[in-house]
Coordinates of C-alpha atoms and ligand atoms in Angstrom, one line a residue:
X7 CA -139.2 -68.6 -116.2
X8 CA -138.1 -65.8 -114.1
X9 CA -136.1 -68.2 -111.8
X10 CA -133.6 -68.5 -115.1
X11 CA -132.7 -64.9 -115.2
X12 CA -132.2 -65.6 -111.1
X13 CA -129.7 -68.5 -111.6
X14 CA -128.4 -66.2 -114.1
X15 CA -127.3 -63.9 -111.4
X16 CA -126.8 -65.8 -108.6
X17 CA -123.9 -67.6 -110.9
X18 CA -122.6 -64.5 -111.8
X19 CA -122.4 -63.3 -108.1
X20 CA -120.8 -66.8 -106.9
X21 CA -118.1 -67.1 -109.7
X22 CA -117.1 -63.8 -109.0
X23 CA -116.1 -64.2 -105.2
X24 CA -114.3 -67.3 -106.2
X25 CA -110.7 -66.3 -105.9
X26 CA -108.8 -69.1 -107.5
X27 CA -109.5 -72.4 -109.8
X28 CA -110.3 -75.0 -107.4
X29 CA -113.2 -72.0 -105.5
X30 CA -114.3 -71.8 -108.9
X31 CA -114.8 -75.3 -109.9
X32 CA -117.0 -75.6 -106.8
X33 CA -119.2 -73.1 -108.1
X34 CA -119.3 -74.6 -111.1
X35 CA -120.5 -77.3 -110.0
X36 CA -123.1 -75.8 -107.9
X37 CA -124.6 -74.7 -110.9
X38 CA -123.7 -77.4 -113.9
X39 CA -123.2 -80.7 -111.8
X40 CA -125.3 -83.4 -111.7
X41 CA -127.2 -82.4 -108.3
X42 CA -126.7 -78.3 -109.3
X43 CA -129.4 -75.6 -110.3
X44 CA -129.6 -76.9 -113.8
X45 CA -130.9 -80.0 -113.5
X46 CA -132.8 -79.1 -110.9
X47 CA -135.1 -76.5 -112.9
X48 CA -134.8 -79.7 -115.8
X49 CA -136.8 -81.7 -113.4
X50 CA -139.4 -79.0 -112.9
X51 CA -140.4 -79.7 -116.0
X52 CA -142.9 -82.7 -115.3
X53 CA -144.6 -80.1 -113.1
X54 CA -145.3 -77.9 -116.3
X55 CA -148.2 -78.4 -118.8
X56 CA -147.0 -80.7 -121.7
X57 CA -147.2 -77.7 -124.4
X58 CA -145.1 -75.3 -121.9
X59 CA -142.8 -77.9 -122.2
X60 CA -140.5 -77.5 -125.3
X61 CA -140.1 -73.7 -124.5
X62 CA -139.5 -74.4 -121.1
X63 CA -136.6 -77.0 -122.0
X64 CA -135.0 -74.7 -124.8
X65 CA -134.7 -71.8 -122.3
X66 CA -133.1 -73.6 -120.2
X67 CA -130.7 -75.0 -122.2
X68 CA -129.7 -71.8 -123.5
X69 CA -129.0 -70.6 -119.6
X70 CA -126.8 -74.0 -119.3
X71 CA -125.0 -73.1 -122.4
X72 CA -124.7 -69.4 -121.4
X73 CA -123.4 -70.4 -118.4
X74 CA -121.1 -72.8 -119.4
X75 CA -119.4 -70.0 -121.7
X76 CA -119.1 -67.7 -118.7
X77 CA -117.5 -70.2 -116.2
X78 CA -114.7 -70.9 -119.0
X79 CA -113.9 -67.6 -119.7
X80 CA -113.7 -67.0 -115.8
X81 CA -111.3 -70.2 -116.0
X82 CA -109.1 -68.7 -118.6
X83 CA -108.7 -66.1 -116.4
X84 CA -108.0 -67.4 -112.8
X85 CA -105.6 -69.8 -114.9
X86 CA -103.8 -67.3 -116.5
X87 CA -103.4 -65.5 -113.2
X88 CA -102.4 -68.4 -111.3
X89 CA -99.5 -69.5 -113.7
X90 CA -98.2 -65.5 -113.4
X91 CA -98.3 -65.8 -109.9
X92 CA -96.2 -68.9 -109.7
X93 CA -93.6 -68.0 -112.6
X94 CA -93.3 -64.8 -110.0
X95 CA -93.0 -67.0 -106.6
X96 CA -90.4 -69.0 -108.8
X97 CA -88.4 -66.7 -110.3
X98 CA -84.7 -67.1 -109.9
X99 CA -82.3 -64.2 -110.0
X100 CA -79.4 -65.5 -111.5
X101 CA -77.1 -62.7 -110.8
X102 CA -77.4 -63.1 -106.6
X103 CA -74.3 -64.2 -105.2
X104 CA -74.3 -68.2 -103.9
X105 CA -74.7 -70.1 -100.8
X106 CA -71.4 -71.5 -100.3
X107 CA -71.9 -75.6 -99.3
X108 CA -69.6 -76.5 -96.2
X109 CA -68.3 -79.9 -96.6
X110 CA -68.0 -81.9 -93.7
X111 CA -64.4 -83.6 -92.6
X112 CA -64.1 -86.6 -91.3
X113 CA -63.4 -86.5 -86.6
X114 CA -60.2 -87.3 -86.5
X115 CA -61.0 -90.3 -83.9
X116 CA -62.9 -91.7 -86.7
X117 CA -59.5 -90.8 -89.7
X118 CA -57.5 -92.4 -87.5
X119 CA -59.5 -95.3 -86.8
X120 CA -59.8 -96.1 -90.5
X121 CA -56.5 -95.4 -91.0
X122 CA -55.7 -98.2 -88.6
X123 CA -58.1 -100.9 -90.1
X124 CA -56.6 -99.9 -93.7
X125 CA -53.2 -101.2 -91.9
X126 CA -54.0 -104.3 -90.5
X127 CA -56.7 -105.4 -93.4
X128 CA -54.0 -105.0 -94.8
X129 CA -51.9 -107.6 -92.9
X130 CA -55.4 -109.8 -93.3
X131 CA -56.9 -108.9 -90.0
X132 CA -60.8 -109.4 -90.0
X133 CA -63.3 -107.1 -87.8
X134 CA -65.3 -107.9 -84.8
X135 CA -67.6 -105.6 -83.1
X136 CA -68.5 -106.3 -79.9
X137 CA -71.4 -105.1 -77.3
X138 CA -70.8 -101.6 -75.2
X139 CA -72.7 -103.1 -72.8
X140 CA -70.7 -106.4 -71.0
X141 CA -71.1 -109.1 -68.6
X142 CA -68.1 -109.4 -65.8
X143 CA -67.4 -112.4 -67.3
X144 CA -66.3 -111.0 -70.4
X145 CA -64.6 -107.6 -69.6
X146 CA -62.8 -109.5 -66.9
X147 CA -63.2 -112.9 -65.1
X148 CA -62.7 -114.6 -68.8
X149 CA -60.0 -112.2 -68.9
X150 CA -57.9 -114.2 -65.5
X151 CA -59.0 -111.0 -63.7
X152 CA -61.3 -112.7 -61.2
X153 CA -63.3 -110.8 -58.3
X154 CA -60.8 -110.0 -56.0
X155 CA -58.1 -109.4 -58.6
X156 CA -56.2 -106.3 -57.8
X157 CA -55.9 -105.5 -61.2
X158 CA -59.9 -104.9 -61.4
X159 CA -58.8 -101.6 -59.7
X160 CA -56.5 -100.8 -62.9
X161 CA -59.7 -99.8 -64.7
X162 CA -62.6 -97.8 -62.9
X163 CA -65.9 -99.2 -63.7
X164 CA -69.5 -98.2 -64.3
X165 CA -71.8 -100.7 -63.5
X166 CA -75.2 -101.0 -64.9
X167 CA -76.0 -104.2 -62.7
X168 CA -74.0 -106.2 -60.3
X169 CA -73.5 -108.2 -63.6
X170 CA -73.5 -105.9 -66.2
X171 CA -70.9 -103.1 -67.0
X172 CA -70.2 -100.3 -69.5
X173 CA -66.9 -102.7 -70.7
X174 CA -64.2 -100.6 -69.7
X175 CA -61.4 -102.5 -72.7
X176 CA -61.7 -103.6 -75.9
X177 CA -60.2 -107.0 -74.7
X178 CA -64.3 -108.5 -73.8
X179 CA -64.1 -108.9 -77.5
X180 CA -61.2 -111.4 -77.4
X181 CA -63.4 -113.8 -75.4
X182 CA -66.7 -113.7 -77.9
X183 CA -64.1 -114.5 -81.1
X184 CA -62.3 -117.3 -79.5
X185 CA -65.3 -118.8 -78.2
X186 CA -66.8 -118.9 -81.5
X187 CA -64.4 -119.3 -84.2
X188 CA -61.2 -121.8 -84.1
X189 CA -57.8 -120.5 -84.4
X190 CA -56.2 -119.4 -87.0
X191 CA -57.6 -116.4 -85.8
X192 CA -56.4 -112.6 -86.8
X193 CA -59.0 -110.2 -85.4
X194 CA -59.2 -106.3 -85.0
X195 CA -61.7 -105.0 -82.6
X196 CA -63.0 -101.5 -82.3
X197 CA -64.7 -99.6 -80.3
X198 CA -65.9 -97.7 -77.5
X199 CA -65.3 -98.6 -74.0
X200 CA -65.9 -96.5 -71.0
X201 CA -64.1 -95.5 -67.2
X202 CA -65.5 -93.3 -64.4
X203 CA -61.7 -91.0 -65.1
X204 CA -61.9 -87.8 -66.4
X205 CA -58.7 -85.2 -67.2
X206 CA -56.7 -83.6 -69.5
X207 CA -55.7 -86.9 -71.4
X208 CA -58.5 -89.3 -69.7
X209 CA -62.2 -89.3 -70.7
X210 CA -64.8 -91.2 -69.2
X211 CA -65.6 -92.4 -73.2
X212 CA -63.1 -93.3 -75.6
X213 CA -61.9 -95.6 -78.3
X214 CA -59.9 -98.6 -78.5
X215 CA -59.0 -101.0 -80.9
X216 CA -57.5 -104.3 -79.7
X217 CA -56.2 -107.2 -81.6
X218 CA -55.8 -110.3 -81.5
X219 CA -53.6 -113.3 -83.5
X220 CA -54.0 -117.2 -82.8
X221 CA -52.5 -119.4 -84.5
X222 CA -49.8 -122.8 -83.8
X223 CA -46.4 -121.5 -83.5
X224 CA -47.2 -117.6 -82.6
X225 CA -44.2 -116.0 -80.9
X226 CA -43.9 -112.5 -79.9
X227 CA -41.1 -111.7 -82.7
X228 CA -44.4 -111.9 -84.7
X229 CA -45.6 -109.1 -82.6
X230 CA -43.2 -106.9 -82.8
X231 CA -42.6 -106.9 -86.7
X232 CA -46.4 -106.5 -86.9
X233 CA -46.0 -103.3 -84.7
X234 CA -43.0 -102.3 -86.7
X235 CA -45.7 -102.2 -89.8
X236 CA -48.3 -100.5 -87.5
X237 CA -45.6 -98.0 -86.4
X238 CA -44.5 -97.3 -90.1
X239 CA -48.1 -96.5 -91.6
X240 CA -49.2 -94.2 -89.4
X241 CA -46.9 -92.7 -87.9
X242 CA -43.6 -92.1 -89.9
X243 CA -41.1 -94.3 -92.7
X244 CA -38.6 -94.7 -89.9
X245 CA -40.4 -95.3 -86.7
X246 CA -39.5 -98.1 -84.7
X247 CA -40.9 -99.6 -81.5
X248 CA -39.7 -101.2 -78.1
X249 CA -41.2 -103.2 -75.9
X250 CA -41.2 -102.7 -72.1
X251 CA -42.1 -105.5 -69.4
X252 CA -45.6 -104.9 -68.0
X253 CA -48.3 -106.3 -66.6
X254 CA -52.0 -107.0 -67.8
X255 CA -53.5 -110.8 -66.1
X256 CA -54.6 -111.6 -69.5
X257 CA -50.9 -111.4 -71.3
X258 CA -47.6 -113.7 -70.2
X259 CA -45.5 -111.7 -70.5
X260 CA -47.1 -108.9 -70.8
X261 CA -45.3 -105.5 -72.6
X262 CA -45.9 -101.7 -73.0
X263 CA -45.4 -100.6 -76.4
X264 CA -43.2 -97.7 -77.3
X265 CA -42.6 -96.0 -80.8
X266 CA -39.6 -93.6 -81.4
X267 CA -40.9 -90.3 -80.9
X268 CA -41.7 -88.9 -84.5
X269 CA -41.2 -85.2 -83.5
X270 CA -37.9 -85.0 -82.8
X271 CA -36.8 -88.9 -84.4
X272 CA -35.8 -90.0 -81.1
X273 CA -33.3 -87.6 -80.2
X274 CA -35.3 -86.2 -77.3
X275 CA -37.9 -83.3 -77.1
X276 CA -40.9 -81.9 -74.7
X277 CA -43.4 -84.5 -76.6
X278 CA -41.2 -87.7 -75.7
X279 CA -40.2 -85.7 -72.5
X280 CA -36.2 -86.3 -73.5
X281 CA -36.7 -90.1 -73.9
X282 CA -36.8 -90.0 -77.8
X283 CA -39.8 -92.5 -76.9
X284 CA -43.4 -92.8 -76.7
X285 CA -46.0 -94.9 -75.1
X286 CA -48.7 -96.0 -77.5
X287 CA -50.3 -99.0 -76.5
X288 CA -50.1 -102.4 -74.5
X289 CA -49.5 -105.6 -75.6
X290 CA -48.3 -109.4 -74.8
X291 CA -48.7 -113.0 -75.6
X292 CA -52.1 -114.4 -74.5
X293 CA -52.2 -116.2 -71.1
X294 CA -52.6 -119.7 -71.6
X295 CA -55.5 -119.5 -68.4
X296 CA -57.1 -116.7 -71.5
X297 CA -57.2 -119.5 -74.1
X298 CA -58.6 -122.1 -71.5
X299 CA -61.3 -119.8 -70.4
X300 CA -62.1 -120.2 -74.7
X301 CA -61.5 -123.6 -74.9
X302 CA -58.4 -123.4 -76.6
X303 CA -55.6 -126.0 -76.1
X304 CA -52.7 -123.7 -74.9
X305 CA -49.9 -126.6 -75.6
X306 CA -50.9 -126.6 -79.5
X307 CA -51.8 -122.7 -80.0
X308 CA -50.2 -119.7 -79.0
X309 CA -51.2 -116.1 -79.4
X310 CA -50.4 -112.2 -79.0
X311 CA -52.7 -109.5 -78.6
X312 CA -52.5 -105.4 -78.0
X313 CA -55.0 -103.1 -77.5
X314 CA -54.3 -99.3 -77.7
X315 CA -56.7 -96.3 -77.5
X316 CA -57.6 -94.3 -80.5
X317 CA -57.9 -90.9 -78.9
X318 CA -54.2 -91.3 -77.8
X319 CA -53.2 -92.1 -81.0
X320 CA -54.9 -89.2 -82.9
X321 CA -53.6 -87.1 -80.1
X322 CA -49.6 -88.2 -80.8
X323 CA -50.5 -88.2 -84.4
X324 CA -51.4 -84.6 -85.0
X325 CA -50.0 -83.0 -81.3
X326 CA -53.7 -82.8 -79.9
X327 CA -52.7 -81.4 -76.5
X328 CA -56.0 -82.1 -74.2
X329 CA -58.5 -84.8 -74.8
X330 CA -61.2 -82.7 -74.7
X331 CA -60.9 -81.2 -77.7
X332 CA -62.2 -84.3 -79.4
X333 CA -65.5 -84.7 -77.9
X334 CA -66.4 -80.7 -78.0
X335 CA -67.4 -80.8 -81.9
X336 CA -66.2 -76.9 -81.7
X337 CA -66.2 -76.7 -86.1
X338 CA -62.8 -74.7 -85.9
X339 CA -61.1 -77.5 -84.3
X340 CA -62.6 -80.2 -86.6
X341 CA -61.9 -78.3 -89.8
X342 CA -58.4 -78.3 -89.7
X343 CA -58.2 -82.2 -90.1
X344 CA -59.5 -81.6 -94.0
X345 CA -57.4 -84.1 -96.4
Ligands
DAH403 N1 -57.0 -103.8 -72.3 C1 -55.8 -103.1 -71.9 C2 -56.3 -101.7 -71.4 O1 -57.4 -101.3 -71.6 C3 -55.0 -102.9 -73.1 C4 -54.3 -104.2 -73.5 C5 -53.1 -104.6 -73.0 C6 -55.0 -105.0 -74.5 C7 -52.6 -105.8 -73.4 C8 -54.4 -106.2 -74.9 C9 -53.2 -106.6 -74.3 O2 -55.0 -107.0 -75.8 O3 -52.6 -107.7 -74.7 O4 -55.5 -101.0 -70.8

């Protein structure tokens, strides 16, 4: 009997080092669950003479009640407690001043590069992403620019094997289209290309988007009124362009793309250099050796394509004066292009 008065204490003792609700239910348990104290003085019981027995039994019971009334007013309490000490942790003071959200802008390699697909989805162009990483055969021999073409030289490569190459133009993409789809075709490529050339307007990673048109009866009157368009949208109402002789292996002819200069309208100025004009991009009508390469008859289809790089663009567009700017992510620069 005097082990009662013992558990008696013992629980008191226990509950009271228990310092929140979950310390406390173990406790509880210690005492009132199914392997605790309680039922372990219950099963005493068989050890007691059979007229001890009923006293024995009601005496206990009384502790498990007794008990049970103590461990819920401890409950209330650590409850009660808990809840104040969150609604404290949690409390708000409306009156402190806010944290000001800064919205992101858009880089303005990427602004103009949606501007540009805007303008020739327009115009019902479709898109074509192809690979970074190349074979030769499609950043150039499919391209006429065999091995020993001195025009390889135009464009300083990385190579990742004697194969394989960081695709220095846009143009790779060209060859994958046509060698998959029939003409008509009317495709824009973007997309990052790569040379070992590094100065104020050349970075060893840029963008470019090319283009390309295939179709029976193409003539480059169609490219020029399609550059017209381009010249128009994102540049100004009354730009217009003009078209230089060039060279590239995979265009006959082949031209360089000017558009009026928008600063000064063409009347000459330190952006166009006193020409009133400014290079943007290169262009031509497809070499028939191109469409071979694709398995495309050159006497029934004819096609133009241009490709022209999006950091040059972007840096005509808003007077962006060194390349570098665009890669250096410095917030003061890239906030200005907000809409
Ligand atoms: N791939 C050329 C370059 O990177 C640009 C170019 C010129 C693309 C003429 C074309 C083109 O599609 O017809 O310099």
């Amino acid at each position: 009997m005097d082990e009662n008065d013992n558990v008696l204490d013992e629980a008191q003792k226990d509950a009271e080092q228990a310092e929140n609700s979950r310390a406390l239910y173990e406790v509880k348990m210690k005492y009132l669950g199914r392997t605790g104290r309680i039922t372990a003085l219950l099963k005493k019981m068989k050890e007691l003479a059979q007229e001890d027995r009923p006293a024995f039994g009601k005496k206990v019971n009384d502790l498990r009640m007794l008990l049970e009334a103590r461990f819920a007013v401890l409950e209330e309490i650590i409850r009660q407690k808990e809840l104040e000490h969150k609604l404290e942790s949690e409390r708000i003071d409306v009156t402190m001043p806010g944290k000001r959200k800064r919205e992101g802008v858009l880089h303005p390699v990427t602004r103009v590069k949606n501007e540009l697909i805007d303008v020739f989805a327009g115009m019902g162009f479709e898109i074509y992403e192809g690979p970074e990483i190349e074979s030769e055969y499609y950043n150039f021999t499919a391209l006429n620019t065999p091995a020993d073409h001195p025009a390889r030289d135009m464009q300083d490569t990385f190579y990742v094997t004697d194969e394989f190459l960081l695709r220095t133009q846009t143009s790779a993409a060209q060859i994958r289209v046509m060698e998959k789809k029939k003409p008509p075709i009317k495709i824009l490529s973007p997309g990052r290309v790569f040379r070992s050339d590094d100065d104020a307007t050349h970075s060893p990673m840029f963008h470019q988007m090319e283009g390309l048109v295939v179709d029976k009866g193409i003539t480059l009157c169609d490219l020029q009124g399609m550059l017209d368009e381009f010249a128009r949208s994102v540049f100004s109402d009354s730009s217009k362009t003009r078209l230089r002789p060039s060279y590239f292996p995979f265009t006959e002819p082949s031209v360089e793309v000017d558009v009026s200069c928008a600063s000064c309208g063409g009347k000459g100025c330190s952006l166009c250099k006193g020409t009133g004009w400014i290079e943007v991009l290169g262009a031509g009508m497809v070499n028939r050796h191109v469409l071979e390469n694709c398995g495309v008859d050159p006497d029934e289809y004819t096609g133009f394509a241009f490709g022209m790089g999006i950091e040059r663009i972007a840096m005509l567009k808003y007077g962006i004066n060194n390349i570098k700017l665009l890669t250096e992510n410095d917030v003061r620069f890239l906030e200005q292009f907000k809409d």
